[in-house]
mmCIF file of C-alpha atoms in Angstrom:
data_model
loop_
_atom_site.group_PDB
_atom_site.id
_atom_site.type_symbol
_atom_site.label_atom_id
_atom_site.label_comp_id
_atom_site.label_asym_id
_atom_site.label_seq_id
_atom_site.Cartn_x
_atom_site.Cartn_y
_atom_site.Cartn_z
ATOM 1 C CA UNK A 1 94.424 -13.256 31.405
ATOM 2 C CA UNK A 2 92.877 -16.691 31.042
ATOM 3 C CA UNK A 3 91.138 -17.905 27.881
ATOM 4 C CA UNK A 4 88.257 -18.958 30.163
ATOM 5 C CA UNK A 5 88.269 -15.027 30.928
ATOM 6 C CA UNK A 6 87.800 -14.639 27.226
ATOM 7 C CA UNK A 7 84.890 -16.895 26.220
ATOM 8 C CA UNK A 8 83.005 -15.721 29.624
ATOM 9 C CA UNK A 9 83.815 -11.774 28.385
ATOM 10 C CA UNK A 10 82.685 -12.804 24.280
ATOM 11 C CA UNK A 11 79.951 -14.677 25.498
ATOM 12 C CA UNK A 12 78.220 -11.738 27.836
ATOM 13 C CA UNK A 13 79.091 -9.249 25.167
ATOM 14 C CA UNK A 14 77.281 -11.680 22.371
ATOM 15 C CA UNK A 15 74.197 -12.049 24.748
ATOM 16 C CA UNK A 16 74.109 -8.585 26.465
ATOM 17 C CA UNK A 17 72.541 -9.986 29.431
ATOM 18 C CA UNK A 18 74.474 -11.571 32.330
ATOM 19 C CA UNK A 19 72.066 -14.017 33.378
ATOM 20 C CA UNK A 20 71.421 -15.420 29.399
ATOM 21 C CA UNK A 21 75.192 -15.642 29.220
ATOM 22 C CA UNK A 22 75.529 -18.183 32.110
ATOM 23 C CA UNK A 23 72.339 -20.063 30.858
ATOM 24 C CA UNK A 24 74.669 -20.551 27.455
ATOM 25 C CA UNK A 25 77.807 -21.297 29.309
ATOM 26 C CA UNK A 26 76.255 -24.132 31.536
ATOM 27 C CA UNK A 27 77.601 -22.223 34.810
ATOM 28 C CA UNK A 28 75.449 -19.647 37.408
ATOM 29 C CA UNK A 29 75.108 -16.445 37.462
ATOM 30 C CA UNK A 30 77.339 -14.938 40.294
ATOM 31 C CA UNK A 31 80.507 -16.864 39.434
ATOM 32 C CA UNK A 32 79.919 -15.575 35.893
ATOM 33 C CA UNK A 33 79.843 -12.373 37.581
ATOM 34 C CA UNK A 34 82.778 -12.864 39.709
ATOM 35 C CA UNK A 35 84.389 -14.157 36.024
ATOM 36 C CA UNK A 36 83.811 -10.731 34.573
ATOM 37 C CA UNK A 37 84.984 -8.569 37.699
ATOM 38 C CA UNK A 38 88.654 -10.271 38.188
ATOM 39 C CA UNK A 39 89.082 -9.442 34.148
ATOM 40 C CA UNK A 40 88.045 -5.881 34.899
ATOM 41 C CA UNK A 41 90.227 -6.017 38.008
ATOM 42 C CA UNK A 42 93.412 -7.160 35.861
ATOM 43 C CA UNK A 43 92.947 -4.665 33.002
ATOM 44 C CA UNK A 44 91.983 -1.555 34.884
ATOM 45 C CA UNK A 45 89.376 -0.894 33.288
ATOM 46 C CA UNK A 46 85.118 -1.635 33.285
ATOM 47 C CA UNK A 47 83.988 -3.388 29.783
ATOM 48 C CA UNK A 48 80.303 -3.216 30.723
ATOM 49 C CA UNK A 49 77.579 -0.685 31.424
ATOM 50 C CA UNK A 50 75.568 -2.171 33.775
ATOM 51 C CA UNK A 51 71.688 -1.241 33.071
ATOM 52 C CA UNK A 52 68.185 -2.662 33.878
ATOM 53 C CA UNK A 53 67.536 -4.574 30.579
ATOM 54 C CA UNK A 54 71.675 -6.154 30.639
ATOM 55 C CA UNK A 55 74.667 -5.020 29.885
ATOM 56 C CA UNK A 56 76.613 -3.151 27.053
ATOM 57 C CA UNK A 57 79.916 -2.270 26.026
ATOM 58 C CA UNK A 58 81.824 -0.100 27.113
ATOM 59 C CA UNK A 59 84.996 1.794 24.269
ATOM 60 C CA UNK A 60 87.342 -0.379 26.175
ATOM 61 C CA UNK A 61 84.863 -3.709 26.159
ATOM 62 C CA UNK A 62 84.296 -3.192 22.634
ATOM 63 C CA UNK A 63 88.156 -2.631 21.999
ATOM 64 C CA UNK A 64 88.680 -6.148 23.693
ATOM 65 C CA UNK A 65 85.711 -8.124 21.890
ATOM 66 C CA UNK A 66 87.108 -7.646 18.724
ATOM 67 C CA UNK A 67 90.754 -8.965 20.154
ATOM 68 C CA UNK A 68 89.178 -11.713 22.234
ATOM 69 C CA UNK A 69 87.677 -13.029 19.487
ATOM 70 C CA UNK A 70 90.408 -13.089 17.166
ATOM 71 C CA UNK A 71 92.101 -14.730 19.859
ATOM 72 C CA UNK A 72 89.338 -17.267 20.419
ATOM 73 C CA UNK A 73 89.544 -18.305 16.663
ATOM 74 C CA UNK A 74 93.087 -18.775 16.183
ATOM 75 C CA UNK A 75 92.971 -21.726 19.488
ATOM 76 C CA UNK A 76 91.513 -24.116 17.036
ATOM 77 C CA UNK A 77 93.885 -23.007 15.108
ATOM 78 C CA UNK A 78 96.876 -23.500 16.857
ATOM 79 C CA UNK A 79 95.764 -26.692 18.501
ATOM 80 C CA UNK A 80 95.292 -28.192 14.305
ATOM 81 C CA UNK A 81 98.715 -27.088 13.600
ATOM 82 C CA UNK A 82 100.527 -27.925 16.689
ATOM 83 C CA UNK A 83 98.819 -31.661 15.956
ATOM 84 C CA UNK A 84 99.766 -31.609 12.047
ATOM 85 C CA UNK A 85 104.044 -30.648 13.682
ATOM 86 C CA UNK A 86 103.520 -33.610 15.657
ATOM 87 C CA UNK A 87 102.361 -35.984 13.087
ATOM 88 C CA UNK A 88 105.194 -34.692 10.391
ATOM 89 C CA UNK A 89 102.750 -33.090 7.923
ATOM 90 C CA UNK A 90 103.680 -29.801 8.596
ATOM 91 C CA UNK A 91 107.518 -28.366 9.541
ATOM 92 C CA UNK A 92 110.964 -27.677 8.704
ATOM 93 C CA UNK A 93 113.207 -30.900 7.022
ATOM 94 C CA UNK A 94 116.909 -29.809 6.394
ATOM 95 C CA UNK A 95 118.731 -32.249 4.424
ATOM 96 C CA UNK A 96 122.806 -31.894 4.687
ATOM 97 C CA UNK A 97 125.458 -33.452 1.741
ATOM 98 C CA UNK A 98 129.183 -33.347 2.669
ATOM 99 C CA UNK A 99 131.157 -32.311 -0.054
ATOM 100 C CA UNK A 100 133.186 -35.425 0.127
ATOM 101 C CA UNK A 101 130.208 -37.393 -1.260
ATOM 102 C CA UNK A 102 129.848 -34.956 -4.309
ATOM 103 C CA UNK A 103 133.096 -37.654 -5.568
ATOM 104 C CA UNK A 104 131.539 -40.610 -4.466
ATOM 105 C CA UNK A 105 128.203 -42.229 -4.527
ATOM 106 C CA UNK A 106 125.608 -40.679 -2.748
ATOM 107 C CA UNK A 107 124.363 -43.251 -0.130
#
């Protein structure tokens, strides 16, 4: 499962509609579409209704909405801490003394 996969699947289930959803993503309709049907193909299982006004939910589409957009909010996430690691703000520091030194001076 691709986070693409995700924002496509949060995005139709915010909008209800298909054809909305691809208007707010900047893409077109049918690969939307084709988006939607290879995550249903990988989990097994439908996470629409498909009716004449849109779309809704189905138990296992609203099972995954609330996980994808958990998900979704913890990228940011992981991409600010990830950058804070790098930069030294955030992490681990283990500091070592030799018990030799304990008689000395401590450089």
């Amino acid at each position: 499962m691709e986070l693409r996969h995700l924002r496509y699947f949060v995005c139709v289930a915010e909008e209800q509609n298909i054809g909305r959803a691809a208007l707010r993503l900047h893409i077109s309709q049918p690969p939307l579409t084709r988006q939607i049907q290879q995550l249903e193909d990988e989990l097994g299982a439908k996470l629409f209704h498909r009716t004449a006004r849109g779309v809704d939910l189905t138990d296992a589409g609203r099972v995954l909405y609330d996980d994808a957009r958990n998900i979704l909010d913890l990228v940011p996430r992981a991409a600010a801490r990830a950058r804070s690691a790098h930069e030294g703000q955030i992490g681990r520091l283990d500091v070592a003394v030799f018990g030799s030194v304990m008689f000395g001076r401590l450089p």
